[in-house]
Amino acid sequence: LGDVYKRQLLKLQKETGHSLQALSLAYFFNQPFQTVPVTGVSNPSQLKDVLDACEIDLAPELFGGWVSAGGDQ
């Protein structure tokens, strides 16, 4: 990630309380086209991130226009 995206992602993490891993997976789960993220876990906190990601609704307004579904703006 570029510095701008990294700062925005960290800001979104603070605003939502979700981990960076959960937000990253949620981004893929919320695409308007079919995606198949393949995940693996080796501890309970990683499993929590995957399960949390399934519940996160990443509405475009959460990104404040800095990322659009399907790619950068």
mmCIF file of N, CA, C and O in Angstrom:
data_model
loop_
_atom_site.group_PDB
_atom_site.id
_atom_site.type_symbol
_atom_site.label_atom_id
_atom_site.label_comp_id
_atom_site.label_asym_id
_atom_site.label_seq_id
_atom_site.Cartn_x
_atom_site.Cartn_y
_atom_site.Cartn_z
ATOM 1 N N LEU A 1 0.836 -1.192 0.000
ATOM 2 C CA LEU A 1 0.000 0.000 0.000
ATOM 3 C C LEU A 1 0.869 1.240 0.000
ATOM 4 O O LEU A 1 1.868 1.306 0.704
ATOM 5 N N GLY A 2 0.426 2.224 -0.720
ATOM 6 C CA GLY A 2 1.099 3.506 -0.650
ATOM 7 C C GLY A 2 0.806 4.156 0.692
ATOM 8 O O GLY A 2 -0.113 3.759 1.418
ATOM 9 N N ASP A 3 1.588 5.152 1.027
ATOM 10 C CA ASP A 3 1.418 5.818 2.316
ATOM 11 C C ASP A 3 0.022 6.405 2.492
ATOM 12 O O ASP A 3 -0.550 6.348 3.581
ATOM 13 N N VAL A 4 -0.546 6.967 1.431
ATOM 14 C CA VAL A 4 -1.881 7.565 1.528
ATOM 15 C C VAL A 4 -2.905 6.494 1.859
ATOM 16 O O VAL A 4 -3.731 6.663 2.760
ATOM 17 N N TYR A 5 -2.856 5.375 1.147
ATOM 18 C CA TYR A 5 -3.804 4.297 1.394
ATOM 19 C C TYR A 5 -3.610 3.687 2.778
ATOM 20 O O TYR A 5 -4.566 3.345 3.456
ATOM 21 N N LYS A 6 -2.372 3.570 3.176
ATOM 22 C CA LYS A 6 -2.082 3.004 4.491
ATOM 23 C C LYS A 6 -2.657 3.881 5.592
ATOM 24 O O LYS A 6 -3.290 3.387 6.525
ATOM 25 N N ARG A 7 -2.477 5.192 5.476
ATOM 26 C CA ARG A 7 -3.048 6.112 6.478
ATOM 27 C C ARG A 7 -4.565 6.032 6.494
ATOM 28 O O ARG A 7 -5.189 6.042 7.549
ATOM 29 N N GLN A 8 -5.167 5.971 5.313
ATOM 30 C CA GLN A 8 -6.630 5.901 5.237
ATOM 31 C C GLN A 8 -7.139 4.593 5.839
ATOM 32 O O GLN A 8 -8.161 4.575 6.526
ATOM 33 N N LEU A 9 -6.445 3.501 5.572
ATOM 34 C CA LEU A 9 -6.847 2.206 6.114
ATOM 35 C C LEU A 9 -6.714 2.190 7.632
ATOM 36 O O LEU A 9 -7.589 1.684 8.338
ATOM 37 N N LEU A 10 -5.647 2.772 8.152
ATOM 38 C CA LEU A 10 -5.480 2.858 9.607
ATOM 39 C C LEU A 10 -6.567 3.734 10.238
ATOM 40 O O LEU A 10 -7.069 3.430 11.325
ATOM 41 N N LYS A 11 -6.951 4.796 9.543
ATOM 42 C CA LYS A 11 -8.044 5.657 10.023
ATOM 43 C C LYS A 11 -9.357 4.872 10.051
ATOM 44 O O LYS A 11 -10.118 4.945 11.025
ATOM 45 N N LEU A 12 -9.622 4.114 8.988
ATOM 46 C CA LEU A 12 -10.830 3.293 8.933
ATOM 47 C C LEU A 12 -10.823 2.249 10.042
ATOM 48 O O LEU A 12 -11.857 1.973 10.655
ATOM 49 N N GLN A 13 -9.651 1.703 10.334
ATOM 50 C CA GLN A 13 -9.536 0.732 11.419
ATOM 51 C C GLN A 13 -9.922 1.375 12.747
ATOM 52 O O GLN A 13 -10.676 0.791 13.532
ATOM 53 N N LYS A 14 -9.440 2.577 13.009
ATOM 54 C CA LYS A 14 -9.781 3.266 14.256
ATOM 55 C C LYS A 14 -11.266 3.584 14.328
ATOM 56 O O LYS A 14 -11.885 3.467 15.382
ATOM 57 N N GLU A 15 -11.841 3.998 13.202
ATOM 58 C CA GLU A 15 -13.260 4.378 13.173
ATOM 59 C C GLU A 15 -14.185 3.182 13.367
ATOM 60 O O GLU A 15 -15.235 3.301 13.983
ATOM 61 N N THR A 16 -13.803 2.039 12.816
ATOM 62 C CA THR A 16 -14.701 0.879 12.862
ATOM 63 C C THR A 16 -14.369 -0.093 13.985
ATOM 64 O O THR A 16 -15.220 -0.880 14.393
ATOM 65 N N GLY A 17 -13.121 -0.091 14.449
ATOM 66 C CA GLY A 17 -12.710 -1.036 15.485
ATOM 67 C C GLY A 17 -12.357 -2.421 14.960
ATOM 68 O O GLY A 17 -12.053 -3.315 15.734
ATOM 69 N N HIS A 18 -12.379 -2.594 13.648
ATOM 70 C CA HIS A 18 -12.032 -3.880 13.046
ATOM 71 C C HIS A 18 -10.531 -3.950 12.783
ATOM 72 O O HIS A 18 -9.876 -2.929 12.589
ATOM 73 N N SER A 19 -9.988 -5.158 12.768
ATOM 74 C CA SER A 19 -8.564 -5.342 12.482
ATOM 75 C C SER A 19 -8.286 -5.053 11.005
ATOM 76 O O SER A 19 -9.193 -5.093 10.159
ATOM 77 N N LEU A 20 -7.022 -4.786 10.705
ATOM 78 C CA LEU A 20 -6.628 -4.571 9.311
ATOM 79 C C LEU A 20 -6.889 -5.815 8.475
ATOM 80 O O LEU A 20 -7.283 -5.727 7.311
ATOM 81 N N GLN A 21 -6.671 -6.985 9.079
ATOM 82 C CA GLN A 21 -6.902 -8.237 8.358
ATOM 83 C C GLN A 21 -8.391 -8.387 8.012
ATOM 84 O O GLN A 21 -8.728 -8.776 6.886
ATOM 85 N N ALA A 22 -9.263 -8.098 8.968
ATOM 86 C CA ALA A 22 -10.702 -8.215 8.721
ATOM 87 C C ALA A 22 -11.149 -7.216 7.658
ATOM 88 O O ALA A 22 -11.944 -7.549 6.773
ATOM 89 N N LEU A 23 -10.642 -5.986 7.721
ATOM 90 C CA LEU A 23 -11.010 -4.982 6.723
ATOM 91 C C LEU A 23 -10.523 -5.378 5.332
ATOM 92 O O LEU A 23 -11.225 -5.178 4.344
ATOM 93 N N SER A 24 -9.329 -5.940 5.266
ATOM 94 C CA SER A 24 -8.794 -6.373 3.971
ATOM 95 C C SER A 24 -9.639 -7.474 3.348
ATOM 96 O O SER A 24 -9.959 -7.427 2.157
ATOM 97 N N LEU A 25 -10.009 -8.455 4.146
ATOM 98 C CA LEU A 25 -10.881 -9.523 3.631
ATOM 99 C C LEU A 25 -12.259 -8.990 3.273
ATOM 100 O O LEU A 25 -12.837 -9.366 2.248
ATOM 101 N N ALA A 26 -12.781 -8.103 4.104
ATOM 102 C CA ALA A 26 -14.110 -7.539 3.841
ATOM 103 C C ALA A 26 -14.127 -6.787 2.518
ATOM 104 O O ALA A 26 -15.134 -6.790 1.809
ATOM 105 N N TYR A 27 -13.021 -6.146 2.171
ATOM 106 C CA TYR A 27 -12.938 -5.456 0.892
ATOM 107 C C TYR A 27 -13.219 -6.429 -0.249
ATOM 108 O O TYR A 27 -14.000 -6.142 -1.155
ATOM 109 N N PHE A 28 -12.616 -7.603 -0.201
ATOM 110 C CA PHE A 28 -12.851 -8.602 -1.242
ATOM 111 C C PHE A 28 -14.271 -9.140 -1.187
ATOM 112 O O PHE A 28 -14.907 -9.348 -2.217
ATOM 113 N N PHE A 29 -14.788 -9.378 0.007
ATOM 114 C CA PHE A 29 -16.145 -9.911 0.146
ATOM 115 C C PHE A 29 -17.199 -8.938 -0.359
ATOM 116 O O PHE A 29 -18.301 -9.342 -0.706
ATOM 117 N N ASN A 30 -16.903 -7.634 -0.390
ATOM 118 C CA ASN A 30 -17.884 -6.611 -0.745
ATOM 119 C C ASN A 30 -17.752 -6.106 -2.175
ATOM 120 O O ASN A 30 -18.306 -5.073 -2.519
ATOM 121 N N GLN A 31 -17.024 -6.816 -3.012
ATOM 122 C CA GLN A 31 -16.893 -6.398 -4.403
ATOM 123 C C GLN A 31 -18.195 -6.685 -5.163
ATOM 124 O O GLN A 31 -18.913 -7.628 -4.837
ATOM 125 N N PRO A 32 -18.502 -5.861 -6.177
ATOM 126 C CA PRO A 32 -19.726 -6.084 -6.952
ATOM 127 C C PRO A 32 -19.623 -7.271 -7.903
ATOM 128 O O PRO A 32 -20.600 -7.647 -8.528
ATOM 129 N N PHE A 33 -18.449 -7.838 -8.017
ATOM 130 C CA PHE A 33 -18.247 -9.003 -8.864
ATOM 131 C C PHE A 33 -17.820 -10.168 -7.977
ATOM 132 O O PHE A 33 -17.433 -9.981 -6.825
ATOM 133 N N GLN A 34 -17.901 -11.366 -8.506
ATOM 134 C CA GLN A 34 -17.585 -12.555 -7.716
ATOM 135 C C GLN A 34 -16.096 -12.621 -7.404
ATOM 136 O O GLN A 34 -15.249 -12.470 -8.276
ATOM 137 N N THR A 35 -15.797 -12.815 -6.132
ATOM 138 C CA THR A 35 -14.423 -13.055 -5.695
ATOM 139 C C THR A 35 -14.420 -14.297 -4.811
ATOM 140 O O THR A 35 -15.442 -14.650 -4.227
ATOM 141 N N VAL A 36 -13.285 -14.950 -4.740
ATOM 142 C CA VAL A 36 -13.168 -16.152 -3.926
ATOM 143 C C VAL A 36 -11.887 -16.051 -3.095
ATOM 144 O O VAL A 36 -10.864 -16.650 -3.440
ATOM 145 N N PRO A 37 -11.934 -15.261 -2.018
ATOM 146 C CA PRO A 37 -10.751 -15.186 -1.167
ATOM 147 C C PRO A 37 -10.518 -16.532 -0.473
ATOM 148 O O PRO A 37 -11.435 -17.119 0.086
ATOM 149 N N VAL A 38 -9.314 -17.026 -0.560
ATOM 150 C CA VAL A 38 -8.958 -18.281 0.088
ATOM 151 C C VAL A 38 -8.203 -17.916 1.365
ATOM 152 O O VAL A 38 -7.188 -17.231 1.322
ATOM 153 N N THR A 39 -8.746 -18.341 2.479
ATOM 154 C CA THR A 39 -8.126 -17.986 3.759
ATOM 155 C C THR A 39 -7.698 -19.242 4.499
ATOM 156 O O THR A 39 -8.222 -20.329 4.269
ATOM 157 N N GLY A 40 -6.765 -19.067 5.369
ATOM 158 C CA GLY A 40 -6.316 -20.134 6.249
ATOM 159 C C GLY A 40 -6.013 -19.517 7.601
ATOM 160 O O GLY A 40 -5.610 -18.365 7.677
ATOM 161 N N VAL A 41 -6.243 -20.255 8.640
ATOM 162 C CA VAL A 41 -5.985 -19.722 9.976
ATOM 163 C C VAL A 41 -5.142 -20.714 10.760
ATOM 164 O O VAL A 41 -5.201 -21.915 10.536
ATOM 165 N N SER A 42 -4.343 -20.156 11.666
ATOM 166 C CA SER A 42 -3.529 -21.024 12.507
ATOM 167 C C SER A 42 -3.708 -20.702 13.989
ATOM 168 O O SER A 42 -3.051 -21.317 14.817
ATOM 169 N N ASN A 43 -4.590 -19.731 14.284
ATOM 170 C CA ASN A 43 -4.880 -19.443 15.681
ATOM 171 C C ASN A 43 -6.263 -18.794 15.788
ATOM 172 O O ASN A 43 -6.827 -18.343 14.785
ATOM 173 N N PRO A 44 -6.837 -18.752 16.976
ATOM 174 C CA PRO A 44 -8.197 -18.227 17.159
ATOM 175 C C PRO A 44 -8.369 -16.764 16.734
ATOM 176 O O PRO A 44 -9.429 -16.394 16.223
ATOM 177 N N SER A 45 -7.346 -15.930 16.896
ATOM 178 C CA SER A 45 -7.511 -14.525 16.504
ATOM 179 C C SER A 45 -7.630 -14.384 14.987
ATOM 180 O O SER A 45 -8.361 -13.522 14.492
ATOM 181 N N GLN A 46 -6.944 -15.239 14.231
ATOM 182 C CA GLN A 46 -7.080 -15.206 12.777
ATOM 183 C C GLN A 46 -8.475 -15.670 12.358
ATOM 184 O O GLN A 46 -9.062 -15.123 11.429
ATOM 185 N N LEU A 47 -8.997 -16.679 13.042
ATOM 186 C CA LEU A 47 -10.360 -17.132 12.749
ATOM 187 C C LEU A 47 -11.363 -16.023 13.041
ATOM 188 O O LEU A 47 -12.293 -15.796 12.271
ATOM 189 N N LYS A 48 -11.157 -15.294 14.133
ATOM 190 C CA LYS A 48 -12.042 -14.168 14.474
ATOM 191 C C LYS A 48 -12.011 -13.122 13.372
ATOM 192 O O LYS A 48 -13.057 -12.582 12.989
ATOM 193 N N ASP A 49 -10.826 -12.817 12.826
ATOM 194 C CA ASP A 49 -10.717 -11.836 11.745
ATOM 195 C C ASP A 49 -11.517 -12.274 10.516
ATOM 196 O O ASP A 49 -12.205 -11.462 9.900
ATOM 197 N N VAL A 50 -11.423 -13.551 10.167
ATOM 198 C CA VAL A 50 -12.156 -14.059 8.998
ATOM 199 C C VAL A 50 -13.659 -13.963 9.239
ATOM 200 O O VAL A 50 -14.413 -13.506 8.374
ATOM 201 N N LEU A 51 -14.098 -14.378 10.415
ATOM 202 C CA LEU A 51 -15.531 -14.329 10.724
ATOM 203 C C LEU A 51 -16.030 -12.891 10.800
ATOM 204 O O LEU A 51 -17.131 -12.582 10.326
ATOM 205 N N ASP A 52 -15.232 -11.996 11.376
ATOM 206 C CA ASP A 52 -15.607 -10.577 11.419
ATOM 207 C C ASP A 52 -15.743 -10.003 10.016
ATOM 208 O O ASP A 52 -16.657 -9.222 9.739
ATOM 209 N N ALA A 53 -14.836 -10.373 9.132
ATOM 210 C CA ALA A 53 -14.853 -9.855 7.765
ATOM 211 C C ALA A 53 -16.157 -10.194 7.051
ATOM 212 O O ALA A 53 -16.648 -9.410 6.243
ATOM 213 N N CYS A 54 -16.728 -11.335 7.377
ATOM 214 C CA CYS A 54 -17.994 -11.744 6.754
ATOM 215 C C CYS A 54 -19.151 -10.843 7.171
ATOM 216 O O CYS A 54 -20.150 -10.756 6.462
ATOM 217 N N GLU A 55 -19.014 -10.176 8.294
ATOM 218 C CA GLU A 55 -20.090 -9.335 8.828
ATOM 219 C C GLU A 55 -19.925 -7.855 8.509
ATOM 220 O O GLU A 55 -20.828 -7.064 8.755
ATOM 221 N N ILE A 56 -18.787 -7.461 7.972
ATOM 222 C CA ILE A 56 -18.511 -6.046 7.714
ATOM 223 C C ILE A 56 -19.138 -5.628 6.392
ATOM 224 O O ILE A 56 -18.894 -6.241 5.363
ATOM 225 N N ASP A 57 -19.947 -4.579 6.432
ATOM 226 C CA ASP A 57 -20.520 -4.008 5.220
ATOM 227 C C ASP A 57 -19.701 -2.783 4.865
ATOM 228 O O ASP A 57 -19.786 -1.756 5.534
ATOM 229 N N LEU A 58 -18.873 -2.893 3.858
ATOM 230 C CA LEU A 58 -18.014 -1.781 3.464
ATOM 231 C C LEU A 58 -18.721 -0.904 2.446
ATOM 232 O O LEU A 58 -18.462 -0.973 1.250
ATOM 233 N N ALA A 59 -19.605 -0.082 2.944
ATOM 234 C CA ALA A 59 -20.291 0.867 2.080
ATOM 235 C C ALA A 59 -19.260 1.838 1.513
ATOM 236 O O ALA A 59 -18.296 2.194 2.198
ATOM 237 N N PRO A 60 -19.436 2.288 0.264
ATOM 238 C CA PRO A 60 -18.454 3.188 -0.351
ATOM 239 C C PRO A 60 -18.162 4.437 0.480
ATOM 240 O O PRO A 60 -17.039 4.918 0.503
ATOM 241 N N GLU A 61 -19.154 4.937 1.209
ATOM 242 C CA GLU A 61 -18.926 6.145 1.999
ATOM 243 C C GLU A 61 -17.934 5.923 3.146
ATOM 244 O O GLU A 61 -17.317 6.862 3.640
ATOM 245 N N LEU A 62 -17.741 4.668 3.568
ATOM 246 C CA LEU A 62 -16.733 4.387 4.589
ATOM 247 C C LEU A 62 -15.334 4.731 4.096
ATOM 248 O O LEU A 62 -14.458 5.102 4.863
ATOM 249 N N PHE A 63 -15.126 4.596 2.789
ATOM 250 C CA PHE A 63 -13.816 4.875 2.216
ATOM 251 C C PHE A 63 -13.627 6.346 1.891
ATOM 252 O O PHE A 63 -12.542 6.760 1.522
ATOM 253 N N GLY A 64 -14.680 7.131 2.025
ATOM 254 C CA GLY A 64 -14.540 8.560 1.763
ATOM 255 C C GLY A 64 -14.085 8.882 0.350
ATOM 256 O O GLY A 64 -13.464 9.896 0.100
ATOM 257 N N GLY A 65 -14.362 7.994 -0.596
ATOM 258 C CA GLY A 65 -14.013 8.236 -1.992
ATOM 259 C C GLY A 65 -12.583 7.896 -2.358
ATOM 260 O O GLY A 65 -12.180 8.082 -3.495
ATOM 261 N N TRP A 66 -11.779 7.375 -1.430
ATOM 262 C CA TRP A 66 -10.375 7.099 -1.758
ATOM 263 C C TRP A 66 -10.172 5.764 -2.415
ATOM 264 O O TRP A 66 -9.145 5.528 -3.030
ATOM 265 N N VAL A 67 -11.139 4.863 -2.318
ATOM 266 C CA VAL A 67 -11.076 3.586 -3.035
ATOM 267 C C VAL A 67 -12.467 3.283 -3.545
ATOM 268 O O VAL A 67 -13.435 3.396 -2.816
ATOM 269 N N SER A 68 -12.572 2.914 -4.803
ATOM 270 C CA SER A 68 -13.858 2.498 -5.342
ATOM 271 C C SER A 68 -13.861 0.975 -5.477
ATOM 272 O O SER A 68 -12.808 0.355 -5.558
ATOM 273 N N ALA A 69 -15.037 0.404 -5.479
ATOM 274 C CA ALA A 69 -15.135 -1.040 -5.655
ATOM 275 C C ALA A 69 -14.511 -1.393 -6.990
ATOM 276 O O ALA A 69 -14.817 -0.823 -8.007
ATOM 277 N N GLY A 70 -13.604 -2.350 -6.959
ATOM 278 C CA GLY A 70 -12.982 -2.802 -8.193
ATOM 279 C C GLY A 70 -11.688 -2.095 -8.535
ATOM 280 O O GLY A 70 -11.097 -2.356 -9.553
ATOM 281 N N GLY A 71 -11.245 -1.173 -7.701
ATOM 282 C CA GLY A 71 -9.950 -0.536 -7.992
ATOM 283 C C GLY A 71 -9.839 0.860 -7.449
ATOM 284 O O GLY A 71 -10.760 1.386 -6.855
ATOM 285 N N ASP A 72 -8.692 1.458 -7.663
ATOM 286 C CA ASP A 72 -8.423 2.812 -7.194
ATOM 287 C C ASP A 72 -9.162 3.825 -8.039
ATOM 288 O O ASP A 72 -9.423 3.601 -9.205
ATOM 289 N N GLN A 73 -9.446 4.958 -7.423
ATOM 290 C CA GLN A 73 -10.068 6.045 -8.180
ATOM 291 C C GLN A 73 -9.015 6.925 -8.784
ATOM 292 O O GLN A 73 -7.928 7.019 -8.345
#
